PDB file of C-alpha atoms in Angstrom:
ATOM      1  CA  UNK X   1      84.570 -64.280 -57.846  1.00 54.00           C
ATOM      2  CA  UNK X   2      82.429 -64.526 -55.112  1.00 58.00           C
ATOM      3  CA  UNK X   3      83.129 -60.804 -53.968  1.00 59.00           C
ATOM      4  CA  UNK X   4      82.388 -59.330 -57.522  1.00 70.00           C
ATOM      5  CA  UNK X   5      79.357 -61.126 -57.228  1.00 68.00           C
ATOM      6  CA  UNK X   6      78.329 -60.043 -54.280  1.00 66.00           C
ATOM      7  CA  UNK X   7      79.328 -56.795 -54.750  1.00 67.00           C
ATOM      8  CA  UNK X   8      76.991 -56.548 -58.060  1.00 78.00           C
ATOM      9  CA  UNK X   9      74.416 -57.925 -56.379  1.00 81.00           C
ATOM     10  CA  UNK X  10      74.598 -54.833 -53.884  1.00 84.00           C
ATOM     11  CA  UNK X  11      75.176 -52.731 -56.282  1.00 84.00           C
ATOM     12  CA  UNK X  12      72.340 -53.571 -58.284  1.00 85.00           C
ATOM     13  CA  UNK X  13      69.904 -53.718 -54.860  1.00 87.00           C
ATOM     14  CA  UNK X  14      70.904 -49.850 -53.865  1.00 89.00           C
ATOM     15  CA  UNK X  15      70.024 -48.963 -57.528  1.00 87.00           C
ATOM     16  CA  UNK X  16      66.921 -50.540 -57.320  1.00 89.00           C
ATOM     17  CA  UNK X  17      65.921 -49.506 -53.993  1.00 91.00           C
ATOM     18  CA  UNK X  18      66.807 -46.060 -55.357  1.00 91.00           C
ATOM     19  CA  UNK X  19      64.481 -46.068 -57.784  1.00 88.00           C
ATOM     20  CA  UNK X  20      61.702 -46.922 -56.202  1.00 89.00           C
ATOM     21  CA  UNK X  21      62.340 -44.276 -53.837  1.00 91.00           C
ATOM     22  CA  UNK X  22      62.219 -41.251 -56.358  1.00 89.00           C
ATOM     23  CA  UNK X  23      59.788 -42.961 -58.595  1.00 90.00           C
ATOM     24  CA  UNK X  24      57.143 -43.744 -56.326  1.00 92.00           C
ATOM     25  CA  UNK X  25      55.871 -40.070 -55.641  1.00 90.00           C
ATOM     26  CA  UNK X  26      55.797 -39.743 -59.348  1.00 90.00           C
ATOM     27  CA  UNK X  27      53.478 -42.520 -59.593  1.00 92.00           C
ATOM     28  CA  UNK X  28      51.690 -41.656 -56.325  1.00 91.00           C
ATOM     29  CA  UNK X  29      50.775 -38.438 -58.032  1.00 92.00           C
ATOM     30  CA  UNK X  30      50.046 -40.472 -61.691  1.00 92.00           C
ATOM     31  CA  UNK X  31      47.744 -42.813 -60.312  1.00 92.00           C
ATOM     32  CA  UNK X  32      45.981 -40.577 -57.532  1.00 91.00           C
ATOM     33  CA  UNK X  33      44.300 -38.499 -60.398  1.00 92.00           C
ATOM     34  CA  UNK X  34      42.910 -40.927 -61.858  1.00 93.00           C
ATOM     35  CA  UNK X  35      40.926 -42.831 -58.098  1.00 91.00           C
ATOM     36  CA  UNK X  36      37.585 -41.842 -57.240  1.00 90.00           C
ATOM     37  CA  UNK X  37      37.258 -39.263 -54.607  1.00 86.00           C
ATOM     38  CA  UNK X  38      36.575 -42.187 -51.822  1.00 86.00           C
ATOM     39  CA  UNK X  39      39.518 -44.349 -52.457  1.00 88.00           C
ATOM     40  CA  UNK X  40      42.010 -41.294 -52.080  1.00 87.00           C
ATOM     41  CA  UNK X  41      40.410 -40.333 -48.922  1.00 83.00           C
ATOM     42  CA  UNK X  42      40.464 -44.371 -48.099  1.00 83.00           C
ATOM     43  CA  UNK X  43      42.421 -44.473 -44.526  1.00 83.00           C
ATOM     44  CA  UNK X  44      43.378 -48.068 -46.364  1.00 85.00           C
ATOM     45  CA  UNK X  45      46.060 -46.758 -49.218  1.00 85.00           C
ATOM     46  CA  UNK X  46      45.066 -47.891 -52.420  1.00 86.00           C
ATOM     47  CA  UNK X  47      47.960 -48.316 -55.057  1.00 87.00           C
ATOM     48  CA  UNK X  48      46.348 -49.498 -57.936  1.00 86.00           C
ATOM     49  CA  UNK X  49      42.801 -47.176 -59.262  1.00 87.00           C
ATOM     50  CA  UNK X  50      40.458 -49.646 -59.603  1.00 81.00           C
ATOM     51  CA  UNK X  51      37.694 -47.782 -61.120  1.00 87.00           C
ATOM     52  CA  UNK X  52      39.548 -45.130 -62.919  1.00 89.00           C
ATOM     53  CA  UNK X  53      38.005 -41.879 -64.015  1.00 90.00           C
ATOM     54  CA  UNK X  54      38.788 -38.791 -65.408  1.00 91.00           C
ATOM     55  CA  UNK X  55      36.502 -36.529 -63.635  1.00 91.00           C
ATOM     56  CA  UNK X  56      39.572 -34.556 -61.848  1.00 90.00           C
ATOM     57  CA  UNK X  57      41.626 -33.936 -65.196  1.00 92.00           C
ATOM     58  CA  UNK X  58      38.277 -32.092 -66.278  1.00 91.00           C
ATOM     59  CA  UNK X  59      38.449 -30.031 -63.172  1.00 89.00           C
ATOM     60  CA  UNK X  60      41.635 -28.915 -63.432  1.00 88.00           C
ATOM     61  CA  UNK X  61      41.610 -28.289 -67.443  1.00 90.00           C
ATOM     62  CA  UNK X  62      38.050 -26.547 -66.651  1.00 89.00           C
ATOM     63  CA  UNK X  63      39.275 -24.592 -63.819  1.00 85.00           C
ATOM     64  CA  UNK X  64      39.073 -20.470 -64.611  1.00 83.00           C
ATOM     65  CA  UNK X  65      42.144 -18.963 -66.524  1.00 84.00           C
ATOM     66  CA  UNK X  66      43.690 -22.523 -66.920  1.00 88.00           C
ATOM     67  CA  UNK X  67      44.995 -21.769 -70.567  1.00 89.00           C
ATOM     68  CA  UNK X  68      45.666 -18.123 -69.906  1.00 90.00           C
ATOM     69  CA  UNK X  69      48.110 -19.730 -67.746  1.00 91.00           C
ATOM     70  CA  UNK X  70      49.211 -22.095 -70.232  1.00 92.00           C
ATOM     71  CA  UNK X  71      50.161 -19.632 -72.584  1.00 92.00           C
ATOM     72  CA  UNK X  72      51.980 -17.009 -69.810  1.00 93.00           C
ATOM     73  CA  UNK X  73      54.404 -20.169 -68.824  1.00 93.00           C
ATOM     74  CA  UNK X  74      55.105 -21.245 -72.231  1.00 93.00           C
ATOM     75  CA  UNK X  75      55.842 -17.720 -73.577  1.00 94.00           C
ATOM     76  CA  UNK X  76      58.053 -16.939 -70.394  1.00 94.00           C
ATOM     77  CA  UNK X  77      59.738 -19.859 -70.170  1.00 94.00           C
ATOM     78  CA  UNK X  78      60.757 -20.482 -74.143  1.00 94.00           C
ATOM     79  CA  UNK X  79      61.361 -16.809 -74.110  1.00 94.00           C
ATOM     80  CA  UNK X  80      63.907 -17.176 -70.902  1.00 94.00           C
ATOM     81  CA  UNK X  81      65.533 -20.350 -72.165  1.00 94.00           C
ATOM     82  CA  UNK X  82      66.213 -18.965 -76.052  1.00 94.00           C
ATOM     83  CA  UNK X  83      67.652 -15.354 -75.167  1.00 95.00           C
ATOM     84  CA  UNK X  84      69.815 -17.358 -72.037  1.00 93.00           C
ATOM     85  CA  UNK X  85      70.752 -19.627 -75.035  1.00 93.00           C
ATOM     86  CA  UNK X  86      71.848 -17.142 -77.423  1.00 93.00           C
ATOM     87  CA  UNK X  87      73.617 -14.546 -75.177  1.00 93.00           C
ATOM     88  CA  UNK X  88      75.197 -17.625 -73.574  1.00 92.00           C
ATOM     89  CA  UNK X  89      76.741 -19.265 -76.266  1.00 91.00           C
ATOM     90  CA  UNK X  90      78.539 -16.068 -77.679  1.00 89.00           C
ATOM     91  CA  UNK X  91      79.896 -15.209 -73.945  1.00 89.00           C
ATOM     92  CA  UNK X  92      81.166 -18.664 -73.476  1.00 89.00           C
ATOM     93  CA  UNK X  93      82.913 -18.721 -77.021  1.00 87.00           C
ATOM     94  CA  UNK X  94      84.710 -15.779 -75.451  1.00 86.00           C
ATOM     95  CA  UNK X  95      85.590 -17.167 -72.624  1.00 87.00           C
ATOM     96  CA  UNK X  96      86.830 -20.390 -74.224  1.00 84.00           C
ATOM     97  CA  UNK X  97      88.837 -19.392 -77.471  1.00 82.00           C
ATOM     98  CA  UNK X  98      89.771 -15.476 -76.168  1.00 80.00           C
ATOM     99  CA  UNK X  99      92.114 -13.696 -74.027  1.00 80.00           C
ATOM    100  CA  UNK X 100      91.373 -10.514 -72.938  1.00 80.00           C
ATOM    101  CA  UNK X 101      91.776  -8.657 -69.655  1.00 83.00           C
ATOM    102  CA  UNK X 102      89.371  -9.198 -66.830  1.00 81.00           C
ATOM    103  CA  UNK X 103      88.370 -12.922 -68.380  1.00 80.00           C
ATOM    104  CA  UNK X 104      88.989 -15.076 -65.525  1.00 81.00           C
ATOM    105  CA  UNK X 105      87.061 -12.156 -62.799  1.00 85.00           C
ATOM    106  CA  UNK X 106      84.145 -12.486 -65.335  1.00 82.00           C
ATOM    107  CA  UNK X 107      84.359 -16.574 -64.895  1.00 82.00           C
ATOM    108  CA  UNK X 108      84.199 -16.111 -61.020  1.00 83.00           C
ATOM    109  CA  UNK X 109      81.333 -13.641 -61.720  1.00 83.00           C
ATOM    110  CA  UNK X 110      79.159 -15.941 -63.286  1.00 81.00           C
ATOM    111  CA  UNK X 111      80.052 -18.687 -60.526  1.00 80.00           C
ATOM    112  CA  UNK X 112      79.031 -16.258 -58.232  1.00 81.00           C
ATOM    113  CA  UNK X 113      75.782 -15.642 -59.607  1.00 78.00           C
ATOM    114  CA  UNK X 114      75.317 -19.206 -60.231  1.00 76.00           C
ATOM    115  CA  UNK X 115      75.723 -19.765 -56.330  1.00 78.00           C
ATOM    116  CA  UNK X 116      73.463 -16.548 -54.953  1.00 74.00           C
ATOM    117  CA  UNK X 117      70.068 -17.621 -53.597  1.00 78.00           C
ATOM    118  CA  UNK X 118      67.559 -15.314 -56.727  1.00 75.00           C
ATOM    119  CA  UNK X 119      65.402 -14.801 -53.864  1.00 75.00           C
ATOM    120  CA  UNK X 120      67.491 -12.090 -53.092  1.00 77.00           C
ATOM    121  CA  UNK X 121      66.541 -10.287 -56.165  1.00 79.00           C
ATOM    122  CA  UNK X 122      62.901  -9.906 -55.568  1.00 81.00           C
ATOM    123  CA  UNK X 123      62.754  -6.898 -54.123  1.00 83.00           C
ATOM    124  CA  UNK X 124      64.890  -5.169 -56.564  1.00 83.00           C
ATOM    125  CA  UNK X 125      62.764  -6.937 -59.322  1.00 83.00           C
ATOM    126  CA  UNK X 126      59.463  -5.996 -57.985  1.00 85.00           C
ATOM    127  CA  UNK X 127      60.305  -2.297 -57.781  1.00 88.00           C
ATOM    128  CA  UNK X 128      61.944  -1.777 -60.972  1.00 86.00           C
ATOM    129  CA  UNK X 129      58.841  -3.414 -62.655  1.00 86.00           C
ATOM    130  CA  UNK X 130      56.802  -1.138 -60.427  1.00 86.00           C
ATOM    131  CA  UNK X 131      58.806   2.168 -61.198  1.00 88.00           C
ATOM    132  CA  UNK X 132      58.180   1.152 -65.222  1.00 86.00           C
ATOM    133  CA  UNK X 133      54.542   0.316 -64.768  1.00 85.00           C
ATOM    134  CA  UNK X 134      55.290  -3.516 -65.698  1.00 84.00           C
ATOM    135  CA  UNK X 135      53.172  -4.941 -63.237  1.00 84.00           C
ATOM    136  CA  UNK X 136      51.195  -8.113 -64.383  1.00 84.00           C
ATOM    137  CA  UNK X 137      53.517  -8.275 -67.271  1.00 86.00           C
ATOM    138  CA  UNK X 138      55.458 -11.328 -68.704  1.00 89.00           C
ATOM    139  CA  UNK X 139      58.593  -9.035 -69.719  1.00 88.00           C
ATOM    140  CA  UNK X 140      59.708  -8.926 -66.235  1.00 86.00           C
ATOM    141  CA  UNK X 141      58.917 -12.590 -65.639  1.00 89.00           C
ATOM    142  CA  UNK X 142      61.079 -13.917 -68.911  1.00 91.00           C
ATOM    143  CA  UNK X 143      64.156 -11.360 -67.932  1.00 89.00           C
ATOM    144  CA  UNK X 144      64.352 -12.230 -64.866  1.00 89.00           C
ATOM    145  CA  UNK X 145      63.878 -16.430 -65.718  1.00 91.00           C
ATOM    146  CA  UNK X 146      66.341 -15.367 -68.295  1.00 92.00           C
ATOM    147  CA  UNK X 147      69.152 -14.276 -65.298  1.00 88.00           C
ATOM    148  CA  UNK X 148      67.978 -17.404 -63.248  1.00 88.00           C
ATOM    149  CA  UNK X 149      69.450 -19.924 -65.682  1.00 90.00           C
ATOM    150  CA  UNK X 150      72.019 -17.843 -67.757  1.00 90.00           C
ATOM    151  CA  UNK X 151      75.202 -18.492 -65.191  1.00 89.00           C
ATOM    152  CA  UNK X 152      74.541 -21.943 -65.153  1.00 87.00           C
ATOM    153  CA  UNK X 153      73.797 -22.037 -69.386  1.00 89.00           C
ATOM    154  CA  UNK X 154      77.424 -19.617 -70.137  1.00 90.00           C
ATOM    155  CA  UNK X 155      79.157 -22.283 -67.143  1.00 86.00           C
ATOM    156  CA  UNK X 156      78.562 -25.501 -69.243  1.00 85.00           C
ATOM    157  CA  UNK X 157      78.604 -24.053 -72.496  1.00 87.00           C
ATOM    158  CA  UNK X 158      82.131 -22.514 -72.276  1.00 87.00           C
ATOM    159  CA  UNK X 159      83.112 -26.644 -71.230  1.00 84.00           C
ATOM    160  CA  UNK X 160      81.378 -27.648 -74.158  1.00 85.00           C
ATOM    161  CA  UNK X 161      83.322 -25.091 -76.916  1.00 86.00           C
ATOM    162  CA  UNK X 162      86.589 -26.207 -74.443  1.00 85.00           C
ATOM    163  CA  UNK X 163      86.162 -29.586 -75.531  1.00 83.00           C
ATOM    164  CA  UNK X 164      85.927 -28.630 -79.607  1.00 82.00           C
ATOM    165  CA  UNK X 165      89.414 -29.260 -81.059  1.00 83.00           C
ATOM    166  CA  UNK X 166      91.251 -25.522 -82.103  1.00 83.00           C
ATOM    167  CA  UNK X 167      92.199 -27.361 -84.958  1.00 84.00           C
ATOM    168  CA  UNK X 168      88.799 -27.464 -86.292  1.00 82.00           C
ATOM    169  CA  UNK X 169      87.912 -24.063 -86.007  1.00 82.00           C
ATOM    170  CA  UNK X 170      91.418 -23.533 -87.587  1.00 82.00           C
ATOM    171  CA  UNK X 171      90.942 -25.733 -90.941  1.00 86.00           C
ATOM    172  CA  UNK X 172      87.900 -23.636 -91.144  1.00 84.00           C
ATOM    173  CA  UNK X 173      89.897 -20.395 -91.311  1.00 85.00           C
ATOM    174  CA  UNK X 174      92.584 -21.924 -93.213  1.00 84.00           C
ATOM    175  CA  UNK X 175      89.568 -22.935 -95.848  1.00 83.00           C
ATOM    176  CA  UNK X 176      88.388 -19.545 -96.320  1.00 83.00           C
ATOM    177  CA  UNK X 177      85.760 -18.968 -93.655  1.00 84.00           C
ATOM    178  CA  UNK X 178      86.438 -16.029 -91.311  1.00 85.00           C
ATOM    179  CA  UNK X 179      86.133 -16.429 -87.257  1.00 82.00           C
ATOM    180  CA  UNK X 180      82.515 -16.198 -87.145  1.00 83.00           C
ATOM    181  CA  UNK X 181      81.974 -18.046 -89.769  1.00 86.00           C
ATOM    182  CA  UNK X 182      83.745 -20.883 -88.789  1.00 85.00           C
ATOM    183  CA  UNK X 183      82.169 -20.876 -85.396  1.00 83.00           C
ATOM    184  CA  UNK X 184      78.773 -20.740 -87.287  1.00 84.00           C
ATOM    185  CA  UNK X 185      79.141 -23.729 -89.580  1.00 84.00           C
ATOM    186  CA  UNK X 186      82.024 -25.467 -87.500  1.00 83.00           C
ATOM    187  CA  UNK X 187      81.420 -24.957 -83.575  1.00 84.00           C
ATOM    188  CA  UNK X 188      77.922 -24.431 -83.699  1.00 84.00           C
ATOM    189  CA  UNK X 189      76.853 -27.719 -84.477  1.00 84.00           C
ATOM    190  CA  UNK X 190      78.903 -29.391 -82.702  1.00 82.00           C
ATOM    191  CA  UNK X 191      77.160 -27.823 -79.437  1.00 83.00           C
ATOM    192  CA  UNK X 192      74.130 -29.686 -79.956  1.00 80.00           C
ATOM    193  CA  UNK X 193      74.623 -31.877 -76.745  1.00 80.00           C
ATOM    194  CA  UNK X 194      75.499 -28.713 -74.679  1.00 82.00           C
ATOM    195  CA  UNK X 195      72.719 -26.712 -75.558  1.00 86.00           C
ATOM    196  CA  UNK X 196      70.159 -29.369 -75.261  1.00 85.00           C
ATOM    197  CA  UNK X 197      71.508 -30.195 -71.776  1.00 82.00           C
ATOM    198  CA  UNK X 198      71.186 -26.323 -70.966  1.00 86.00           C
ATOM    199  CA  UNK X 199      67.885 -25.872 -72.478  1.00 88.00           C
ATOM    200  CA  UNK X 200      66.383 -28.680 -70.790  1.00 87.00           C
ATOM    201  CA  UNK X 201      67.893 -26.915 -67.095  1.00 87.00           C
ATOM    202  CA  UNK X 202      66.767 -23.551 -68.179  1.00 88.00           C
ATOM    203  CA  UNK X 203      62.907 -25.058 -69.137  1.00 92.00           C
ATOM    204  CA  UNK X 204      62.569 -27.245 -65.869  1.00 90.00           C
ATOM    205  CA  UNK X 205      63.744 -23.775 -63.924  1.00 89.00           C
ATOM    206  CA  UNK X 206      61.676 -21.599 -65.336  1.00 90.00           C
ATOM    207  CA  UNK X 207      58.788 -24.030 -65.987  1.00 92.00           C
ATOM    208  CA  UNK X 208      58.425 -24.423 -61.804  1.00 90.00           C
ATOM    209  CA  UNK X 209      59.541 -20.855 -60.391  1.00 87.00           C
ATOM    210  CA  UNK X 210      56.572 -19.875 -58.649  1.00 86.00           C
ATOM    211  CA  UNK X 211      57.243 -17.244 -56.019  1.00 83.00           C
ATOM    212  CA  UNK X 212      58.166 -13.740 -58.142  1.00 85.00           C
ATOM    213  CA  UNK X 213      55.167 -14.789 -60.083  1.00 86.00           C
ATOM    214  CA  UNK X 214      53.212 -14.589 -57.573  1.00 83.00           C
ATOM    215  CA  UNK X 215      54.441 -11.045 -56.767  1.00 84.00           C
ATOM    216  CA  UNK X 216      54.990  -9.692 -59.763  1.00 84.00           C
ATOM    217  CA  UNK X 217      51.641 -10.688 -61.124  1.00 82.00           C
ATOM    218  CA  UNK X 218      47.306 -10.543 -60.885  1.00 79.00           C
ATOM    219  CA  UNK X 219      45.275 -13.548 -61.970  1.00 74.00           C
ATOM    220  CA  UNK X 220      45.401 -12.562 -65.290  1.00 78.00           C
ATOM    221  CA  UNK X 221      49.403 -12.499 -65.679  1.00 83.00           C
ATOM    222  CA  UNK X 222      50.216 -15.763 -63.589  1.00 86.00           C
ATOM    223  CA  UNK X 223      51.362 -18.878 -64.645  1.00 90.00           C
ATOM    224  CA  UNK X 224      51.089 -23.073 -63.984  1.00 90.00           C
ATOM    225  CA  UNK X 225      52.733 -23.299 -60.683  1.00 89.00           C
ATOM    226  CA  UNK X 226      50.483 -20.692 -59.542  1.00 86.00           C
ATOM    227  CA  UNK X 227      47.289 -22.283 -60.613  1.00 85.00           C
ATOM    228  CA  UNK X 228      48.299 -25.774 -58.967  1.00 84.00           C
ATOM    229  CA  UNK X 229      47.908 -23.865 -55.314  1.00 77.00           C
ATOM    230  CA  UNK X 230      44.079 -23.215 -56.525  1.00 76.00           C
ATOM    231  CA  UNK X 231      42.385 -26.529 -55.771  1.00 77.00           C
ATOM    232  CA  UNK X 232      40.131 -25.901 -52.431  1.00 69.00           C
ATOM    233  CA  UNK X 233      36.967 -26.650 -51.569  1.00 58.00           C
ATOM    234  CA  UNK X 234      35.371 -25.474 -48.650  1.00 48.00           C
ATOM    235  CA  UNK X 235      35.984 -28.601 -48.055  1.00 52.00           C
ATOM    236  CA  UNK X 236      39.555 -28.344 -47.465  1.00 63.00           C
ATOM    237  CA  UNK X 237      41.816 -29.364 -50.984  1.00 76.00           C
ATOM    238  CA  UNK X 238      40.670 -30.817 -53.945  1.00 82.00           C
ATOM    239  CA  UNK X 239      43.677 -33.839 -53.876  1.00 86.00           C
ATOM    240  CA  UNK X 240      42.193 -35.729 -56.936  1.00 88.00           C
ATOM    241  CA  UNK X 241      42.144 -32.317 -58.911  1.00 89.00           C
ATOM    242  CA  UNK X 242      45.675 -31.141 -57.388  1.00 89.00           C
ATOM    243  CA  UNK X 243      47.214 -34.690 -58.714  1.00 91.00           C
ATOM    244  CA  UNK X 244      45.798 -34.520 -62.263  1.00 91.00           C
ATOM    245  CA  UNK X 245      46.981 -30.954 -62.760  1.00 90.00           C
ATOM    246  CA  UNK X 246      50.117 -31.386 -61.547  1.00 91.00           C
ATOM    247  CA  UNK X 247      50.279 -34.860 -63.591  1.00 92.00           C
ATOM    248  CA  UNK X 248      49.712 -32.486 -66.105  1.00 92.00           C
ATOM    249  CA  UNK X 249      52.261 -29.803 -65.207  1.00 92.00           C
ATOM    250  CA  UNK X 250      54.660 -32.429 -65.308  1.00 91.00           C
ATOM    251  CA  UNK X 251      54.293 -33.529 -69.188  1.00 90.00           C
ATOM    252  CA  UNK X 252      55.354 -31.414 -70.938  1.00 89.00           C
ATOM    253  CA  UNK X 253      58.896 -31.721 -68.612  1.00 87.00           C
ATOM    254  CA  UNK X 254      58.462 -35.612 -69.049  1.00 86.00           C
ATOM    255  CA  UNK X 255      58.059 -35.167 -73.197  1.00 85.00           C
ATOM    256  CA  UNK X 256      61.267 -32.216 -73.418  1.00 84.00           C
ATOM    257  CA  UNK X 257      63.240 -34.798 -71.435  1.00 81.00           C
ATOM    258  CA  UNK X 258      62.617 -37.625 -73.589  1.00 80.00           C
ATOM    259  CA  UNK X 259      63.216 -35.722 -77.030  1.00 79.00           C
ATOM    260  CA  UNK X 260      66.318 -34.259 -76.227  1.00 75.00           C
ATOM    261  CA  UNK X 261      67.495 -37.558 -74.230  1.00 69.00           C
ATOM    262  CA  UNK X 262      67.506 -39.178 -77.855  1.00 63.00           C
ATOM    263  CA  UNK X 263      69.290 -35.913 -79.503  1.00 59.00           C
ATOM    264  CA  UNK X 264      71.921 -35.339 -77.705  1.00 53.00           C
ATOM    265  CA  UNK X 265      74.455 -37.235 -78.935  1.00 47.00           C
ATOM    266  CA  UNK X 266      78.090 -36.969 -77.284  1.00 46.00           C
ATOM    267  CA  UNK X 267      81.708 -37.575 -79.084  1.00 39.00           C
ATOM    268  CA  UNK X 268      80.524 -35.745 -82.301  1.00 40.00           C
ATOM    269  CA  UNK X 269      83.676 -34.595 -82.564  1.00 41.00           C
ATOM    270  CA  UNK X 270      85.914 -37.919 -82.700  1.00 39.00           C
ATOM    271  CA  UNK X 271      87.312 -38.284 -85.858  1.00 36.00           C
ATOM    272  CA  UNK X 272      86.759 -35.041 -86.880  1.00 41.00           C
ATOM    273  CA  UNK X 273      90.326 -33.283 -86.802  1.00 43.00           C
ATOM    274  CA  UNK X 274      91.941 -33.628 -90.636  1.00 42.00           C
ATOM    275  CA  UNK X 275      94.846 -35.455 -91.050  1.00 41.00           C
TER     276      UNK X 275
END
């Protein structure tokens, strides 16, 4: 008794300690934008803001192009994350529920790719976009977000579709409903979990790349991680303004997270097999 006890109590002091760890840059960052310029340059730390303003989120929501680049990542990134999502989920159907030949050297190809640093691709990406005068163009940008995540979206889907009972898709086809049909009305929904799992990696992937951007890309065509290097002074940086943009950065993670944290829903499928 006393040994589970103790061994809880451990347990639950690792978690906590944890916790703490990773949490307390995010609140660093959270409460930093909101101190006065003198208490974040205090050489005493100061946890708590104790006058709080909001003088650096104006700065960074008034700095120059801030919702040009609020639109670019938002179109690249949804962009990336629905055409990963839809070729994804028909190539990991086939890999689930077909045979055909070279299936299991397409599974290591997508490891593969899952695995390769996408640094590696820059070059290749910059001249193509060159050679087809897309330069300081979001196509590029969404394509290439779009190859980022897909191995990784087509990896955990296929596990998902794995995990449907045949039988299911079966009594479909034994109903009436042809293949795709029954994958539509059947499988499909039954993915929900999956693809809000995948979605949510593809988002927070695309959401933060910052270096082809800043290749690829003039002022004009850049995105959010981009515009959270641009806080200096000639003073040096701008720390209050670099902490409320990136507080703001991070929302729209934070609010995706919780939404689909609530929606996705596992075990739809217990129960589900007819009798």
């Amino acid at each position: 008794m006393r040994r589970s006890l103790f061994g809880r109590t451990w347990l639950n002091v690792t978690a906590a300690v944890l916790v703490v760890f990773f949490v307390f840059p995010v609140y660093w960052m959270f409460a930093t934008s909101f101190k006065q310029n003198t208490d974040i340059l205090s050489s005493t730390p100061v946890f708590v803001p104790l006058n709080p303003t909001f003088e650096h989120f104006t700065t960074a929501v008034n700095a120059p192009n801030f919702w040009t680049y609020v639109v670019n990542s938002v179109t690249v990134t949804v962009g990336a994350v629905v055409i990963s999502l839809v070729i994804a989920t028909l190539a990991s159907f086939a890999i689930a529920r077909m045979k055909f030949r070279g299936r299991k050297a397409f599974v290591l190809v997508v490891m593969m790719s899952q695995m390769a640093p996408w640094e590696v691709m820059t070059i290749a990406v910059y001249i193509i976009s060159r050679d087809n005068d897309m330069l300081n163009s979001l196509v590029p940008l969404t394509f290439f977000y779009m190859m980022m995540v897909l191995p990784f979206t087509i990896w955990t889907l296929r596990s998902f579709i794995a995990a449907v009972p045949k039988e299911l898709e079966e009594s479909a086809m034994v109903d009436g409903c042809t293949r795709t049909q029954a994958f539509v009305k059947v499988i499909f929904p039954l993915l929900a979990p999956g693809l809000m799992s995948t979605s949510l990696f593809g988002f927070i992937t695309a959401w933060n790349e910052f270096p082809l951007v800043l290749i690829l890309n003039k002022e004009e065509g850049k995105t959010l991680p981009v515009w959270l290097s641009s806080f200096r002074t000639a003073f040096g940086d701008d720390w209050g303004a670099t902490m409320a943009a990136s507080t703001l950065f991070a929302i729209p993670v934070l609010i995706l997270f919780i939404f689909l944290q609530r929606k996705a829903v596992g075990g739809l499928t217990d129960g589900a097999v007819k009798g």
